[in-house]
Amino acid sequence: MKFLRISIYLPLFLAITASFSQNKITENQQLWLGYITESKFSESFSWWNDTHWVPESFLIVRTGLTYHFGEKYKMTSTLGYGHTWIYPPEGSSTFRPEHRPWGQTTLSHQFNSIRFFHRLRYEARFRGLIVDDYLQNEFNFNYRFRYLLQARYYFKNQEKGKFYLMASDEILFNAGQEIKDNFRLDQNRISLGIGYQIKKMTFQIAYMNQLVESNTNFTFRMNHNLQILVFHNFDLRKKSSSD
């Protein structure tokens, strides 16, 4: 197990180190708001919806169908579609649309008092082309691969809701013919926060350090995000008459 952890994280560490050497970084402060729902309508299937809004940066709406492999495995797979509106840079007025079919697989497990959550996500990004502040009837295309590792520690002896501490890291890579060397680091997102879970809802507030590679070599943007997320689970399954 120790060797497996090293084999996973060492390549990621080396990739980040190589990409961040000899770099120039500009910093910004942002507010990140998100609402994520899961509506389970059978033992094996649920409907996923989420919306994230970062003012002056982007708005994304995603939906998808999720298959649950069962309580024993704590594993899901989702296929869906997302649409993104990218805010224009300063001095421009045209929003960039993006069509984003996506898929993901998640796995959760517990070790002692810590709950781990893994997510591997694939995105196909059809990004609207803008020329001289005019949206063209053309799209640039690339893939993006994302891996998220999150750990939660729930405080003990809680009667009603459950407070927890959260730490996570997500690394994102772009790939495709329009990407330099066909495969390149896009972002790294490190988050630390606290959450409160009660019944079917979870509220989470966190600081996210988001390092984004710009189009220019060795130039990065570091966003300091105050992230506020709400998770809401719905059970749409019909209850039996004996319940």
PDB file of C-alpha atoms in Angstrom:
ATOM      1  CA  MET A   1       0.000   0.000   0.000  1.00  0.00           C
ATOM      2  CA  LYS A   2       2.829   2.411   0.840  1.00  0.00           C
ATOM      3  CA  PHE A   3       4.525   1.632  -2.478  1.00  0.00           C
ATOM      4  CA  LEU A   4       1.216   2.201  -4.297  1.00  0.00           C
ATOM      5  CA  ARG A   5       0.788   5.652  -2.731  1.00  0.00           C
ATOM      6  CA  ILE A   6       4.344   6.602  -3.680  1.00  0.00           C
ATOM      7  CA  SER A   7       3.881   5.351  -7.256  1.00  0.00           C
ATOM      8  CA  ILE A   8       0.740   7.517  -7.616  1.00  0.00           C
ATOM      9  CA  TYR A   9       1.962  10.756  -6.087  1.00  0.00           C
ATOM     10  CA  LEU A  10       5.603  10.813  -7.177  1.00  0.00           C
ATOM     11  CA  PRO A  11       4.837  11.333 -10.904  1.00  0.00           C
ATOM     12  CA  LEU A  12       2.327  14.051 -10.005  1.00  0.00           C
ATOM     13  CA  PHE A  13       4.869  15.791  -7.777  1.00  0.00           C
ATOM     14  CA  LEU A  14       7.559  15.640 -10.463  1.00  0.00           C
ATOM     15  CA  ALA A  15       5.168  16.971 -13.112  1.00  0.00           C
ATOM     16  CA  ILE A  16       4.166  19.917 -10.937  1.00  0.00           C
ATOM     17  CA  THR A  17       7.764  20.670  -9.959  1.00  0.00           C
ATOM     18  CA  ALA A  18       8.962  20.638 -13.569  1.00  0.00           C
ATOM     19  CA  SER A  19       6.095  22.842 -14.738  1.00  0.00           C
ATOM     20  CA  PHE A  20       6.429  25.429 -11.958  1.00  0.00           C
ATOM     21  CA  SER A  21      10.196  25.980 -12.263  1.00  0.00           C
ATOM     22  CA  GLN A  22      11.293  29.286 -13.830  1.00  0.00           C
ATOM     23  CA  ASN A  23       7.727  30.639 -13.653  1.00  0.00           C
ATOM     24  CA  LYS A  24       5.997  33.980 -13.295  1.00  0.00           C
ATOM     25  CA  ILE A  25       2.864  34.062 -11.148  1.00  0.00           C
ATOM     26  CA  THR A  26       0.084  36.662 -10.916  1.00  0.00           C
ATOM     27  CA  GLU A  27      -2.404  36.439  -8.027  1.00  0.00           C
ATOM     28  CA  ASN A  28      -6.163  37.076  -7.740  1.00  0.00           C
ATOM     29  CA  GLN A  29      -8.887  36.762  -5.094  1.00  0.00           C
ATOM     30  CA  GLN A  30     -12.183  35.096  -6.031  1.00  0.00           C
ATOM     31  CA  LEU A  31     -15.482  33.906  -4.596  1.00  0.00           C
ATOM     32  CA  TRP A  32     -16.545  30.402  -5.715  1.00  0.00           C
ATOM     33  CA  LEU A  33     -20.180  29.332  -5.200  1.00  0.00           C
ATOM     34  CA  GLY A  34     -21.491  25.849  -5.936  1.00  0.00           C
ATOM     35  CA  TYR A  35     -24.693  23.808  -5.586  1.00  0.00           C
ATOM     36  CA  ILE A  36     -24.484  20.035  -6.187  1.00  0.00           C
ATOM     37  CA  THR A  37     -27.444  17.640  -6.125  1.00  0.00           C
ATOM     38  CA  GLU A  38     -27.924  13.895  -6.420  1.00  0.00           C
ATOM     39  CA  SER A  39     -31.432  12.536  -6.973  1.00  0.00           C
ATOM     40  CA  LYS A  40     -31.632   8.779  -6.524  1.00  0.00           C
ATOM     41  CA  PHE A  41     -34.597   7.237  -8.324  1.00  0.00           C
ATOM     42  CA  SER A  42     -33.644   3.527  -8.056  1.00  0.00           C
ATOM     43  CA  GLU A  43     -31.198   1.322  -6.197  1.00  0.00           C
ATOM     44  CA  SER A  44     -28.701   1.565  -9.043  1.00  0.00           C
ATOM     45  CA  PHE A  45     -29.301   4.951 -10.690  1.00  0.00           C
ATOM     46  CA  SER A  46     -29.396   8.604  -9.739  1.00  0.00           C
ATOM     47  CA  TRP A  47     -29.424  11.954 -11.523  1.00  0.00           C
ATOM     48  CA  TRP A  48     -26.511  14.352 -10.989  1.00  0.00           C
ATOM     49  CA  ASN A  49     -26.816  18.135 -11.298  1.00  0.00           C
ATOM     50  CA  ASP A  50     -24.371  20.828 -10.291  1.00  0.00           C
ATOM     51  CA  THR A  51     -23.832  24.540 -10.837  1.00  0.00           C
ATOM     52  CA  HIS A  52     -20.700  26.548 -10.067  1.00  0.00           C
ATOM     53  CA  TRP A  53     -20.353  30.311 -10.362  1.00  0.00           C
ATOM     54  CA  VAL A  54     -17.206  32.349  -9.964  1.00  0.00           C
ATOM     55  CA  PRO A  55     -18.112  36.014 -10.582  1.00  0.00           C
ATOM     56  CA  GLU A  56     -16.065  37.629 -13.352  1.00  0.00           C
ATOM     57  CA  SER A  57     -14.601  34.206 -14.246  1.00  0.00           C
ATOM     58  CA  PHE A  58     -17.119  31.515 -15.292  1.00  0.00           C
ATOM     59  CA  LEU A  59     -20.496  29.884 -14.833  1.00  0.00           C
ATOM     60  CA  ILE A  60     -20.943  26.151 -15.443  1.00  0.00           C
ATOM     61  CA  VAL A  61     -24.058  23.952 -15.352  1.00  0.00           C
ATOM     62  CA  ARG A  62     -23.667  20.153 -15.478  1.00  0.00           C
ATOM     63  CA  THR A  63     -26.058  17.232 -15.535  1.00  0.00           C
ATOM     64  CA  GLY A  64     -25.536  13.482 -15.788  1.00  0.00           C
ATOM     65  CA  LEU A  65     -26.787   9.965 -15.146  1.00  0.00           C
ATOM     66  CA  THR A  66     -24.997   8.036 -12.384  1.00  0.00           C
ATOM     67  CA  TYR A  67     -24.735   4.281 -11.925  1.00  0.00           C
ATOM     68  CA  HIS A  68     -24.121   2.986  -8.385  1.00  0.00           C
ATOM     69  CA  PHE A  69     -22.201  -0.284  -8.089  1.00  0.00           C
ATOM     70  CA  GLY A  70     -23.721  -1.032  -4.677  1.00  0.00           C
ATOM     71  CA  GLU A  71     -23.162  -0.159  -1.039  1.00  0.00           C
ATOM     72  CA  LYS A  72     -20.431  -2.763  -0.720  1.00  0.00           C
ATOM     73  CA  TYR A  73     -18.096  -1.066  -3.216  1.00  0.00           C
ATOM     74  CA  LYS A  74     -18.942   2.651  -2.652  1.00  0.00           C
ATOM     75  CA  MET A  75     -18.225   3.248  -6.336  1.00  0.00           C
ATOM     76  CA  THR A  76     -20.115   5.185  -9.030  1.00  0.00           C
ATOM     77  CA  SER A  77     -19.783   6.082 -12.708  1.00  0.00           C
ATOM     78  CA  THR A  78     -21.457   9.074 -14.377  1.00  0.00           C
ATOM     79  CA  LEU A  79     -21.954  10.222 -17.972  1.00  0.00           C
ATOM     80  CA  GLY A  80     -23.270  13.693 -18.670  1.00  0.00           C
ATOM     81  CA  TYR A  81     -23.152  17.061 -20.372  1.00  0.00           C
ATOM     82  CA  GLY A  82     -22.041  20.468 -19.142  1.00  0.00           C
ATOM     83  CA  HIS A  83     -22.237  23.979 -20.532  1.00  0.00           C
ATOM     84  CA  THR A  84     -19.856  26.759 -19.531  1.00  0.00           C
ATOM     85  CA  TRP A  85     -19.890  30.513 -20.019  1.00  0.00           C
ATOM     86  CA  ILE A  86     -16.414  32.063 -19.712  1.00  0.00           C
ATOM     87  CA  TYR A  87     -16.328  35.738 -18.785  1.00  0.00           C
ATOM     88  CA  PRO A  88     -14.550  37.986 -21.307  1.00  0.00           C
ATOM     89  CA  PRO A  89     -11.161  39.449 -20.377  1.00  0.00           C
ATOM     90  CA  GLU A  90     -10.879  43.103 -19.460  1.00  0.00           C
ATOM     91  CA  GLY A  91     -11.546  45.328 -22.473  1.00  0.00           C
ATOM     92  CA  SER A  92     -13.737  42.717 -24.226  1.00  0.00           C
ATOM     93  CA  SER A  93     -17.472  42.014 -24.034  1.00  0.00           C
ATOM     94  CA  THR A  94     -18.038  38.575 -25.598  1.00  0.00           C
ATOM     95  CA  PHE A  95     -18.597  35.542 -23.383  1.00  0.00           C
ATOM     96  CA  ARG A  96     -16.939  32.336 -24.567  1.00  0.00           C
ATOM     97  CA  PRO A  97     -19.334  29.347 -24.617  1.00  0.00           C
ATOM     98  CA  GLU A  98     -18.075  25.836 -24.048  1.00  0.00           C
ATOM     99  CA  HIS A  99     -19.859  22.542 -24.651  1.00  0.00           C
ATOM    100  CA  ARG A 100     -18.451  19.946 -22.276  1.00  0.00           C
ATOM    101  CA  PRO A 101     -19.544  16.279 -22.441  1.00  0.00           C
ATOM    102  CA  TRP A 102     -18.021  14.534 -19.440  1.00  0.00           C
ATOM    103  CA  GLY A 103     -17.709  11.297 -17.540  1.00  0.00           C
ATOM    104  CA  GLN A 104     -16.387  10.326 -14.132  1.00  0.00           C
ATOM    105  CA  THR A 105     -15.784   7.422 -11.791  1.00  0.00           C
ATOM    106  CA  THR A 106     -15.709   7.852  -8.021  1.00  0.00           C
ATOM    107  CA  LEU A 107     -14.591   5.616  -5.167  1.00  0.00           C
ATOM    108  CA  SER A 108     -14.892   6.228  -1.435  1.00  0.00           C
ATOM    109  CA  HIS A 109     -13.495   4.280   1.504  1.00  0.00           C
ATOM    110  CA  GLN A 110     -12.610   4.780   5.146  1.00  0.00           C
ATOM    111  CA  PHE A 111      -9.318   4.346   7.022  1.00  0.00           C
ATOM    112  CA  ASN A 112      -9.586   4.709  10.796  1.00  0.00           C
ATOM    113  CA  SER A 113     -11.482   7.991  11.354  1.00  0.00           C
ATOM    114  CA  ILE A 114     -10.772   9.482   7.930  1.00  0.00           C
ATOM    115  CA  ARG A 115     -13.031   9.088   4.909  1.00  0.00           C
ATOM    116  CA  PHE A 116     -11.308   9.199   1.522  1.00  0.00           C
ATOM    117  CA  PHE A 117     -12.939  10.134  -1.764  1.00  0.00           C
ATOM    118  CA  HIS A 118     -11.324   9.589  -5.188  1.00  0.00           C
ATOM    119  CA  ARG A 119     -12.675  11.034  -8.435  1.00  0.00           C
ATOM    120  CA  LEU A 120     -11.336  10.510 -11.951  1.00  0.00           C
ATOM    121  CA  ARG A 121     -13.062  12.782 -14.474  1.00  0.00           C
ATOM    122  CA  TYR A 122     -12.834  13.060 -18.271  1.00  0.00           C
ATOM    123  CA  GLU A 123     -13.997  16.138 -20.194  1.00  0.00           C
ATOM    124  CA  ALA A 124     -14.334  16.814 -23.929  1.00  0.00           C
ATOM    125  CA  ARG A 125     -14.072  20.596 -24.326  1.00  0.00           C
ATOM    126  CA  PHE A 126     -15.598  22.331 -27.358  1.00  0.00           C
ATOM    127  CA  ARG A 127     -14.614  25.973 -26.760  1.00  0.00           C
ATOM    128  CA  GLY A 128     -16.158  28.747 -28.843  1.00  0.00           C
ATOM    129  CA  LEU A 129     -13.723  30.671 -31.031  1.00  0.00           C
ATOM    130  CA  ILE A 130     -13.646  34.464 -30.594  1.00  0.00           C
ATOM    131  CA  VAL A 131     -11.953  36.775 -33.117  1.00  0.00           C
ATOM    132  CA  ASP A 132     -11.756  40.545 -32.490  1.00  0.00           C
ATOM    133  CA  ASP A 133     -14.381  40.227 -29.749  1.00  0.00           C
ATOM    134  CA  TYR A 134     -16.835  38.457 -32.109  1.00  0.00           C
ATOM    135  CA  LEU A 135     -17.992  34.886 -31.517  1.00  0.00           C
ATOM    136  CA  GLN A 136     -17.372  32.685 -34.556  1.00  0.00           C
ATOM    137  CA  ASN A 137     -19.326  29.629 -35.645  1.00  0.00           C
ATOM    138  CA  GLU A 138     -16.276  27.482 -34.876  1.00  0.00           C
ATOM    139  CA  PHE A 139     -14.894  25.622 -31.898  1.00  0.00           C
ATOM    140  CA  ASN A 140     -11.470  24.728 -30.568  1.00  0.00           C
ATOM    141  CA  PHE A 141     -11.273  21.243 -29.082  1.00  0.00           C
ATOM    142  CA  ASN A 142      -9.224  19.457 -26.461  1.00  0.00           C
ATOM    143  CA  TYR A 143      -9.594  16.801 -23.784  1.00  0.00           C
ATOM    144  CA  ARG A 144      -9.052  17.320 -20.073  1.00  0.00           C
ATOM    145  CA  PHE A 145      -8.308  14.673 -17.433  1.00  0.00           C
ATOM    146  CA  ARG A 146      -8.783  15.350 -13.721  1.00  0.00           C
ATOM    147  CA  TYR A 147      -7.953  13.430 -10.556  1.00  0.00           C
ATOM    148  CA  LEU A 148      -9.309  14.505  -7.163  1.00  0.00           C
ATOM    149  CA  LEU A 149      -8.322  13.098  -3.775  1.00  0.00           C
ATOM    150  CA  GLN A 150     -10.302  14.326  -0.774  1.00  0.00           C
ATOM    151  CA  ALA A 151     -10.060  13.400   2.909  1.00  0.00           C
ATOM    152  CA  ARG A 152     -12.687  14.155   5.554  1.00  0.00           C
ATOM    153  CA  TYR A 153     -12.338  13.816   9.317  1.00  0.00           C
ATOM    154  CA  TYR A 154     -15.679  13.750  11.165  1.00  0.00           C
ATOM    155  CA  PHE A 155     -15.704  14.879  14.791  1.00  0.00           C
ATOM    156  CA  LYS A 156     -16.939  12.254  17.223  1.00  0.00           C
ATOM    157  CA  ASN A 157     -19.844  12.348  19.687  1.00  0.00           C
ATOM    158  CA  GLN A 158     -22.150  14.529  17.587  1.00  0.00           C
ATOM    159  CA  GLU A 159     -25.854  14.160  18.327  1.00  0.00           C
ATOM    160  CA  LYS A 160     -27.623  15.909  15.417  1.00  0.00           C
ATOM    161  CA  GLY A 161     -25.504  17.118  12.518  1.00  0.00           C
ATOM    162  CA  LYS A 162     -21.913  16.167  11.772  1.00  0.00           C
ATOM    163  CA  PHE A 163     -19.037  18.635  11.599  1.00  0.00           C
ATOM    164  CA  TYR A 164     -15.960  17.623   9.631  1.00  0.00           C
ATOM    165  CA  LEU A 165     -12.591  18.903   8.463  1.00  0.00           C
ATOM    166  CA  MET A 166     -11.734  18.571   4.779  1.00  0.00           C
ATOM    167  CA  ALA A 167      -8.521  18.577   2.741  1.00  0.00           C
ATOM    168  CA  SER A 168      -8.263  17.867  -0.977  1.00  0.00           C
ATOM    169  CA  ASP A 169      -6.054  18.167  -4.025  1.00  0.00           C
ATOM    170  CA  GLU A 170      -7.155  18.023  -7.650  1.00  0.00           C
ATOM    171  CA  ILE A 171      -4.776  17.994 -10.598  1.00  0.00           C
ATOM    172  CA  LEU A 172      -5.958  18.717 -14.151  1.00  0.00           C
ATOM    173  CA  PHE A 173      -4.208  17.961 -17.464  1.00  0.00           C
ATOM    174  CA  ASN A 174      -5.133  19.127 -20.973  1.00  0.00           C
ATOM    175  CA  ALA A 175      -4.587  16.815 -23.943  1.00  0.00           C
ATOM    176  CA  GLY A 176      -5.111  16.930 -27.693  1.00  0.00           C
ATOM    177  CA  GLN A 177      -3.652  18.213 -30.936  1.00  0.00           C
ATOM    178  CA  GLU A 178      -4.255  21.860 -29.997  1.00  0.00           C
ATOM    179  CA  ILE A 179      -2.287  21.447 -26.760  1.00  0.00           C
ATOM    180  CA  LYS A 180       1.478  21.984 -26.751  1.00  0.00           C
ATOM    181  CA  ASP A 181       3.241  18.597 -26.701  1.00  0.00           C
ATOM    182  CA  ASN A 182      -0.302  17.091 -26.851  1.00  0.00           C
ATOM    183  CA  PHE A 183      -0.387  16.770 -23.030  1.00  0.00           C
ATOM    184  CA  ARG A 184       0.118  19.578 -20.546  1.00  0.00           C
ATOM    185  CA  LEU A 185      -0.624  20.553 -16.973  1.00  0.00           C
ATOM    186  CA  ASP A 186      -3.669  22.831 -16.778  1.00  0.00           C
ATOM    187  CA  GLN A 187      -4.378  23.423 -13.083  1.00  0.00           C
ATOM    188  CA  ASN A 188      -3.748  22.279  -9.541  1.00  0.00           C
ATOM    189  CA  ARG A 189      -6.372  22.930  -6.859  1.00  0.00           C
ATOM    190  CA  ILE A 190      -5.584  22.526  -3.143  1.00  0.00           C
ATOM    191  CA  SER A 191      -8.429  23.030  -0.656  1.00  0.00           C
ATOM    192  CA  LEU A 192      -8.731  23.177   3.131  1.00  0.00           C
ATOM    193  CA  GLY A 193     -12.072  23.670   4.824  1.00  0.00           C
ATOM    194  CA  ILE A 194     -14.797  22.719   7.260  1.00  0.00           C
ATOM    195  CA  GLY A 195     -18.236  21.271   6.630  1.00  0.00           C
ATOM    196  CA  TYR A 196     -21.504  20.489   8.351  1.00  0.00           C
ATOM    197  CA  GLN A 197     -23.739  17.582   7.349  1.00  0.00           C
ATOM    198  CA  ILE A 198     -27.337  17.306   8.496  1.00  0.00           C
ATOM    199  CA  LYS A 199     -29.864  14.822   7.093  1.00  0.00           C
ATOM    200  CA  LYS A 200     -29.730  15.144   3.290  1.00  0.00           C
ATOM    201  CA  MET A 201     -27.731  18.378   3.086  1.00  0.00           C
ATOM    202  CA  THR A 202     -24.080  19.296   3.527  1.00  0.00           C
ATOM    203  CA  PHE A 203     -22.648  22.803   3.795  1.00  0.00           C
ATOM    204  CA  GLN A 204     -18.953  23.333   3.178  1.00  0.00           C
ATOM    205  CA  ILE A 205     -16.722  26.404   3.267  1.00  0.00           C
ATOM    206  CA  ALA A 206     -13.080  26.208   2.240  1.00  0.00           C
ATOM    207  CA  TYR A 207     -10.029  28.048   1.022  1.00  0.00           C
ATOM    208  CA  MET A 208      -8.947  26.852  -2.426  1.00  0.00           C
ATOM    209  CA  ASN A 209      -5.531  27.635  -3.861  1.00  0.00           C
ATOM    210  CA  GLN A 210      -5.963  27.323  -7.629  1.00  0.00           C
ATOM    211  CA  LEU A 211      -2.831  27.444  -9.765  1.00  0.00           C
ATOM    212  CA  VAL A 212      -3.628  27.836 -13.478  1.00  0.00           C
ATOM    213  CA  GLU A 213      -1.129  27.694 -16.319  1.00  0.00           C
ATOM    214  CA  SER A 214      -1.522  30.539 -18.824  1.00  0.00           C
ATOM    215  CA  ASN A 215      -0.990  30.258 -22.565  1.00  0.00           C
ATOM    216  CA  THR A 216       2.514  31.694 -22.199  1.00  0.00           C
ATOM    217  CA  ASN A 217       5.233  29.278 -21.106  1.00  0.00           C
ATOM    218  CA  PHE A 218       6.191  29.458 -17.424  1.00  0.00           C
ATOM    219  CA  THR A 219       3.421  31.951 -16.657  1.00  0.00           C
ATOM    220  CA  PHE A 220       0.804  31.035 -14.052  1.00  0.00           C
ATOM    221  CA  ARG A 221      -2.208  32.601 -12.380  1.00  0.00           C
ATOM    222  CA  MET A 222      -2.779  31.837  -8.704  1.00  0.00           C
ATOM    223  CA  ASN A 223      -6.385  32.287  -7.573  1.00  0.00           C
ATOM    224  CA  HIS A 224      -7.120  32.500  -3.851  1.00  0.00           C
ATOM    225  CA  ASN A 225     -10.733  31.280  -3.691  1.00  0.00           C
ATOM    226  CA  LEU A 226     -13.222  31.461  -0.862  1.00  0.00           C
ATOM    227  CA  GLN A 227     -15.321  28.438  -1.825  1.00  0.00           C
ATOM    228  CA  ILE A 228     -18.848  27.892  -0.503  1.00  0.00           C
ATOM    229  CA  LEU A 229     -20.550  24.645  -1.553  1.00  0.00           C
ATOM    230  CA  VAL A 230     -23.961  23.149  -0.795  1.00  0.00           C
ATOM    231  CA  PHE A 231     -24.587  19.419  -1.413  1.00  0.00           C
ATOM    232  CA  HIS A 232     -28.196  18.234  -1.512  1.00  0.00           C
ATOM    233  CA  ASN A 233     -29.329  14.595  -1.820  1.00  0.00           C
ATOM    234  CA  PHE A 234     -32.847  13.621  -2.864  1.00  0.00           C
ATOM    235  CA  ASP A 235     -34.410  10.178  -2.558  1.00  0.00           C
ATOM    236  CA  LEU A 236     -37.094   9.789  -5.231  1.00  0.00           C
ATOM    237  CA  ARG A 237     -37.574   6.059  -4.766  1.00  0.00           C
ATOM    238  CA  LYS A 238     -41.105   4.931  -3.932  1.00  0.00           C
ATOM    239  CA  LYS A 239     -41.418   3.592  -0.442  1.00  0.00           C
ATOM    240  CA  SER A 240     -43.200   0.297   0.139  1.00  0.00           C
ATOM    241  CA  SER A 241     -46.631   0.326   1.761  1.00  0.00           C
ATOM    242  CA  SER A 242     -45.198  -1.333   4.873  1.00  0.00           C
ATOM    243  CA  ASP A 243     -42.887   1.661   5.547  1.00  0.00           C
TER     244      ASP A 243
END
